[in-house]
mmCIF file of C-alpha atoms in Angstrom:
data_model
loop_
_atom_site.group_PDB
_atom_site.id
_atom_site.type_symbol
_atom_site.label_atom_id
_atom_site.label_comp_id
_atom_site.label_asym_id
_atom_site.label_seq_id
_atom_site.Cartn_x
_atom_site.Cartn_y
_atom_site.Cartn_z
ATOM 1 C CA UNK M 1 -101.440 -29.120 106.567
ATOM 2 C CA UNK M 2 -102.340 -30.556 110.005
ATOM 3 C CA UNK M 3 -99.981 -31.773 112.210
ATOM 4 C CA UNK M 4 -98.727 -35.248 111.356
ATOM 5 C CA UNK M 5 -99.514 -34.415 107.390
ATOM 6 C CA UNK M 6 -96.524 -31.862 108.014
ATOM 7 C CA UNK M 7 -94.681 -33.848 110.594
ATOM 8 C CA UNK M 8 -94.668 -36.613 107.588
ATOM 9 C CA UNK M 9 -93.376 -33.820 105.132
ATOM 10 C CA UNK M 10 -91.105 -32.572 108.003
ATOM 11 C CA UNK M 11 -89.252 -36.224 107.947
ATOM 12 C CA UNK M 12 -89.567 -36.338 104.224
ATOM 13 C CA UNK M 13 -87.751 -33.351 103.444
ATOM 14 C CA UNK M 14 -85.200 -34.372 105.937
ATOM 15 C CA UNK M 15 -84.091 -37.975 105.047
ATOM 16 C CA UNK M 16 -84.210 -37.493 100.996
ATOM 17 C CA UNK M 17 -80.538 -35.089 101.156
ATOM 18 C CA UNK M 18 -78.793 -37.715 103.159
ATOM 19 C CA UNK M 19 -80.049 -40.715 101.633
ATOM 20 C CA UNK M 20 -79.405 -38.490 97.590
ATOM 21 C CA UNK M 21 -75.976 -37.380 99.873
ATOM 22 C CA UNK M 22 -75.057 -41.267 99.184
ATOM 23 C CA UNK M 23 -76.077 -42.468 95.868
ATOM 24 C CA UNK M 24 -75.395 -39.896 93.792
ATOM 25 C CA UNK M 25 -72.957 -37.349 95.058
ATOM 26 C CA UNK M 26 -69.423 -38.172 96.632
ATOM 27 C CA UNK M 27 -69.672 -37.690 100.289
ATOM 28 C CA UNK M 28 -68.071 -34.067 101.727
ATOM 29 C CA UNK M 29 -67.956 -32.549 104.872
ATOM 30 C CA UNK M 30 -67.335 -30.021 103.280
ATOM 31 C CA UNK M 31 -71.445 -30.355 102.121
ATOM 32 C CA UNK M 32 -72.464 -30.670 104.899
ATOM 33 C CA UNK M 33 -70.868 -27.483 106.899
ATOM 34 C CA UNK M 34 -72.228 -24.875 104.700
ATOM 35 C CA UNK M 35 -75.507 -23.221 104.418
ATOM 36 C CA UNK M 36 -77.027 -22.337 101.737
ATOM 37 C CA UNK M 37 -76.995 -17.941 103.481
ATOM 38 C CA UNK M 38 -73.667 -18.570 103.836
ATOM 39 C CA UNK M 39 -73.011 -20.451 100.223
ATOM 40 C CA UNK M 40 -75.246 -16.941 99.004
ATOM 41 C CA UNK M 41 -73.097 -14.445 101.012
ATOM 42 C CA UNK M 42 -69.908 -16.254 99.183
ATOM 43 C CA UNK M 43 -70.670 -16.212 95.863
ATOM 44 C CA UNK M 44 -68.070 -13.931 93.798
ATOM 45 C CA UNK M 45 -66.694 -13.958 90.731
ATOM 46 C CA UNK M 46 -62.602 -15.222 90.923
ATOM 47 C CA UNK M 47 -60.189 -15.009 88.179
ATOM 48 C CA UNK M 48 -57.190 -15.502 90.090
ATOM 49 C CA UNK M 49 -56.214 -20.119 90.545
ATOM 50 C CA UNK M 50 -53.263 -22.460 92.150
ATOM 51 C CA UNK M 51 -52.096 -24.275 90.209
ATOM 52 C CA UNK M 52 -53.215 -27.337 92.062
ATOM 53 C CA UNK M 53 -56.030 -29.943 90.430
ATOM 54 C CA UNK M 54 -59.040 -29.895 91.860
ATOM 55 C CA UNK M 55 -60.223 -33.688 93.263
ATOM 56 C CA UNK M 56 -61.761 -35.281 90.543
ATOM 57 C CA UNK M 57 -64.294 -36.121 93.929
ATOM 58 C CA UNK M 58 -65.014 -32.644 94.302
ATOM 59 C CA UNK M 59 -65.450 -31.605 90.323
ATOM 60 C CA UNK M 60 -68.380 -34.314 90.437
ATOM 61 C CA UNK M 61 -69.846 -32.469 93.365
ATOM 62 C CA UNK M 62 -70.033 -29.162 91.437
ATOM 63 C CA UNK M 63 -70.819 -31.437 88.163
ATOM 64 C CA UNK M 64 -74.268 -32.217 89.870
ATOM 65 C CA UNK M 65 -74.924 -29.505 91.341
ATOM 66 C CA UNK M 66 -74.419 -27.561 88.040
ATOM 67 C CA UNK M 67 -77.032 -31.150 86.077
ATOM 68 C CA UNK M 68 -76.947 -33.660 88.350
ATOM 69 C CA UNK M 69 -79.848 -36.113 88.564
ATOM 70 C CA UNK M 70 -81.688 -34.943 92.308
ATOM 71 C CA UNK M 71 -84.968 -37.422 91.935
ATOM 72 C CA UNK M 72 -84.131 -40.648 90.486
ATOM 73 C CA UNK M 73 -87.456 -41.702 90.053
ATOM 74 C CA UNK M 74 -88.842 -38.934 87.590
ATOM 75 C CA UNK M 75 -84.756 -38.448 86.032
ATOM 76 C CA UNK M 76 -86.155 -34.713 87.897
ATOM 77 C CA UNK M 77 -82.723 -32.978 87.783
ATOM 78 C CA UNK M 78 -80.419 -29.753 90.067
ATOM 79 C CA UNK M 79 -81.932 -27.112 87.413
ATOM 80 C CA UNK M 80 -85.160 -25.814 85.447
ATOM 81 C CA UNK M 81 -84.329 -25.917 82.229
ATOM 82 C CA UNK M 82 -86.596 -23.514 79.241
ATOM 83 C CA UNK M 83 -89.076 -25.614 78.130
ATOM 84 C CA UNK M 84 -88.206 -28.666 79.992
ATOM 85 C CA UNK M 85 -86.105 -29.003 77.225
ATOM 86 C CA UNK M 86 -82.674 -29.770 79.479
ATOM 87 C CA UNK M 87 -80.386 -28.859 76.670
ATOM 88 C CA UNK M 88 -77.316 -28.393 78.843
ATOM 89 C CA UNK M 89 -73.795 -30.574 78.088
ATOM 90 C CA UNK M 90 -70.796 -30.235 80.676
ATOM 91 C CA UNK M 91 -67.364 -30.466 78.943
ATOM 92 C CA UNK M 92 -64.282 -30.503 81.622
ATOM 93 C CA UNK M 93 -61.060 -29.534 80.678
ATOM 94 C CA UNK M 94 -58.121 -30.481 82.082
ATOM 95 C CA UNK M 95 -54.168 -31.570 82.309
ATOM 96 C CA UNK M 96 -55.362 -34.805 82.127
ATOM 97 C CA UNK M 97 -57.245 -34.280 78.633
ATOM 98 C CA UNK M 98 -61.480 -33.474 77.125
ATOM 99 C CA UNK M 99 -64.326 -35.324 79.771
ATOM 100 C CA UNK M 100 -67.538 -35.240 78.408
ATOM 101 C CA UNK M 101 -70.246 -35.155 82.339
ATOM 102 C CA UNK M 102 -72.964 -38.037 82.036
ATOM 103 C CA UNK M 103 -75.571 -36.588 84.042
ATOM 104 C CA UNK M 104 -77.561 -39.365 84.487
ATOM 105 C CA UNK M 105 -75.269 -41.111 86.239
ATOM 106 C CA UNK M 106 -72.168 -38.320 87.598
ATOM 107 C CA UNK M 107 -70.008 -39.879 85.907
ATOM 108 C CA UNK M 108 -66.631 -38.059 83.862
ATOM 109 C CA UNK M 109 -66.615 -39.894 79.876
ATOM 110 C CA UNK M 110 -62.980 -39.166 78.169
ATOM 111 C CA UNK M 111 -63.261 -37.501 75.449
ATOM 112 C CA UNK M 112 -59.601 -37.266 74.022
ATOM 113 C CA UNK M 113 -55.488 -36.761 75.837
ATOM 114 C CA UNK M 114 -55.938 -32.983 73.959
ATOM 115 C CA UNK M 115 -55.775 -29.686 76.968
ATOM 116 C CA UNK M 116 -58.360 -27.534 75.269
ATOM 117 C CA UNK M 117 -57.745 -25.402 78.470
ATOM 118 C CA UNK M 118 -55.285 -22.524 76.076
ATOM 119 C CA UNK M 119 -57.646 -21.990 72.990
ATOM 120 C CA UNK M 120 -60.663 -21.547 75.183
ATOM 121 C CA UNK M 121 -60.102 -18.223 75.856
ATOM 122 C CA UNK M 122 -57.466 -15.501 75.042
ATOM 123 C CA UNK M 123 -57.973 -14.591 78.623
ATOM 124 C CA UNK M 124 -54.544 -16.066 79.723
ATOM 125 C CA UNK M 125 -56.144 -17.202 83.579
ATOM 126 C CA UNK M 126 -58.719 -19.621 82.136
ATOM 127 C CA UNK M 127 -55.738 -21.986 80.590
ATOM 128 C CA UNK M 128 -53.771 -21.371 83.916
ATOM 129 C CA UNK M 129 -57.190 -22.659 86.222
ATOM 130 C CA UNK M 130 -56.604 -26.347 86.584
ATOM 131 C CA UNK M 131 -60.480 -27.079 85.922
ATOM 132 C CA UNK M 132 -62.407 -25.552 82.586
ATOM 133 C CA UNK M 133 -66.444 -26.736 82.343
ATOM 134 C CA UNK M 134 -67.387 -25.906 79.042
ATOM 135 C CA UNK M 135 -71.076 -25.089 78.328
ATOM 136 C CA UNK M 136 -73.164 -26.904 75.011
ATOM 137 C CA UNK M 137 -76.483 -26.302 74.558
ATOM 138 C CA UNK M 138 -77.881 -29.542 72.009
ATOM 139 C CA UNK M 139 -80.355 -27.567 69.652
ATOM 140 C CA UNK M 140 -81.518 -31.070 68.613
ATOM 141 C CA UNK M 141 -82.561 -31.836 71.833
ATOM 142 C CA UNK M 142 -83.908 -27.666 73.105
ATOM 143 C CA UNK M 143 -85.589 -27.381 69.344
ATOM 144 C CA UNK M 144 -87.253 -30.786 69.943
ATOM 145 C CA UNK M 145 -88.531 -29.403 73.498
ATOM 146 C CA UNK M 146 -89.308 -25.728 71.951
ATOM 147 C CA UNK M 147 -91.570 -26.918 69.256
ATOM 148 C CA UNK M 148 -92.866 -23.133 67.122
ATOM 149 C CA UNK M 149 -89.350 -21.563 68.793
ATOM 150 C CA UNK M 150 -87.733 -19.022 66.722
ATOM 151 C CA UNK M 151 -84.447 -18.805 66.631
ATOM 152 C CA UNK M 152 -83.837 -15.851 68.466
ATOM 153 C CA UNK M 153 -85.885 -17.761 71.766
ATOM 154 C CA UNK M 154 -83.538 -20.607 71.341
ATOM 155 C CA UNK M 155 -80.307 -18.908 71.695
ATOM 156 C CA UNK M 156 -81.300 -17.429 74.642
ATOM 157 C CA UNK M 157 -83.509 -20.419 76.368
ATOM 158 C CA UNK M 158 -80.019 -21.992 75.422
ATOM 159 C CA UNK M 159 -78.038 -19.265 77.255
ATOM 160 C CA UNK M 160 -80.440 -18.946 79.709
ATOM 161 C CA UNK M 161 -80.692 -23.061 81.199
ATOM 162 C CA UNK M 162 -76.660 -22.843 80.657
ATOM 163 C CA UNK M 163 -76.656 -19.817 82.989
ATOM 164 C CA UNK M 164 -78.901 -21.733 85.629
ATOM 165 C CA UNK M 165 -76.530 -24.643 85.868
ATOM 166 C CA UNK M 166 -73.916 -21.686 86.026
ATOM 167 C CA UNK M 167 -75.605 -20.188 89.436
ATOM 168 C CA UNK M 168 -75.636 -23.740 91.292
ATOM 169 C CA UNK M 169 -71.941 -24.105 90.574
ATOM 170 C CA UNK M 170 -71.066 -20.632 92.028
ATOM 171 C CA UNK M 171 -72.733 -21.877 94.792
ATOM 172 C CA UNK M 172 -71.379 -25.498 95.303
ATOM 173 C CA UNK M 173 -67.521 -23.753 94.978
ATOM 174 C CA UNK M 174 -68.593 -21.693 98.084
ATOM 175 C CA UNK M 175 -68.414 -25.181 99.585
ATOM 176 C CA UNK M 176 -65.510 -26.688 98.758
ATOM 177 C CA UNK M 177 -63.640 -23.690 98.950
ATOM 178 C CA UNK M 178 -63.390 -23.076 95.325
ATOM 179 C CA UNK M 179 -63.416 -20.260 93.456
ATOM 180 C CA UNK M 180 -65.125 -19.642 89.596
ATOM 181 C CA UNK M 181 -66.229 -17.352 87.189
ATOM 182 C CA UNK M 182 -68.771 -16.571 84.035
ATOM 183 C CA UNK M 183 -67.184 -15.904 80.560
ATOM 184 C CA UNK M 184 -69.214 -15.559 78.178
ATOM 185 C CA UNK M 185 -67.646 -13.432 75.068
ATOM 186 C CA UNK M 186 -64.548 -13.646 75.610
ATOM 187 C CA UNK M 187 -64.911 -17.459 75.518
ATOM 188 C CA UNK M 188 -63.237 -18.856 71.763
ATOM 189 C CA UNK M 189 -66.152 -21.028 70.784
ATOM 190 C CA UNK M 190 -65.714 -21.472 67.248
ATOM 191 C CA UNK M 191 -62.125 -22.660 68.133
ATOM 192 C CA UNK M 192 -64.079 -24.807 71.766
ATOM 193 C CA UNK M 193 -66.691 -26.465 68.629
ATOM 194 C CA UNK M 194 -64.054 -27.756 66.408
ATOM 195 C CA UNK M 195 -62.085 -29.249 69.347
ATOM 196 C CA UNK M 196 -65.144 -31.467 70.356
ATOM 197 C CA UNK M 197 -65.789 -31.694 67.417
ATOM 198 C CA UNK M 198 -70.378 -30.455 67.470
ATOM 199 C CA UNK M 199 -72.653 -30.323 65.601
ATOM 200 C CA UNK M 200 -73.531 -27.285 63.913
ATOM 201 C CA UNK M 201 -76.428 -27.270 65.615
ATOM 202 C CA UNK M 202 -74.668 -27.408 69.314
ATOM 203 C CA UNK M 203 -74.163 -24.266 70.523
ATOM 204 C CA UNK M 204 -70.891 -23.653 73.186
ATOM 205 C CA UNK M 205 -73.166 -20.784 75.468
ATOM 206 C CA UNK M 206 -70.562 -20.474 78.224
ATOM 207 C CA UNK M 207 -67.283 -21.866 79.746
ATOM 208 C CA UNK M 208 -66.372 -21.487 83.634
ATOM 209 C CA UNK M 209 -63.163 -22.104 85.068
ATOM 210 C CA UNK M 210 -62.325 -23.658 87.993
ATOM 211 C CA UNK M 211 -59.906 -23.657 91.431
ATOM 212 C CA UNK M 212 -58.401 -22.935 94.337
ATOM 213 C CA UNK M 213 -58.430 -18.774 94.906
ATOM 214 C CA UNK M 214 -54.994 -17.249 95.817
#
């Protein structure tokens, strides 16, 4: 790369995050104050949360990190996806009810007034967390993208896609001074699927409680 092209590349790279933050992610001093190195050093699983609700703008930043659009021209997202399936749908459960994340606009659509945190896991700390992310794989969408894949491969792909998104949330939580952990086996997947009225070809992959650590 010659010097001119290098300067153009650096200028474009430096400008893009600022434009993105202004148009897609609500502005936050916390996001700018934490380097990637610091986020990686601070990443950990937290299972004890304070009772204060998580601010909606912070939740939207976490959701954008997990599954947002970072390249509006192409629709590219913040997390990679096996076979470009982009099958992961994220729901948010709080005391206010149940919401579905619309990743294209980084907004929350209310699904119901029911708080399903308590039925989502037998682990008591999950129901005490102020917010709970629920990862769902749209099976029809994934199967269409991964034509010819068998059921085992599809299940693995669905869980990998959700786990990648969840890792982004871990790092974003460091920037927001929040705690989180990823839960698989202790999730009451059937109860969650029934509460969400999921079609039979969609599956709950993980749940991820969020709150201020204590």
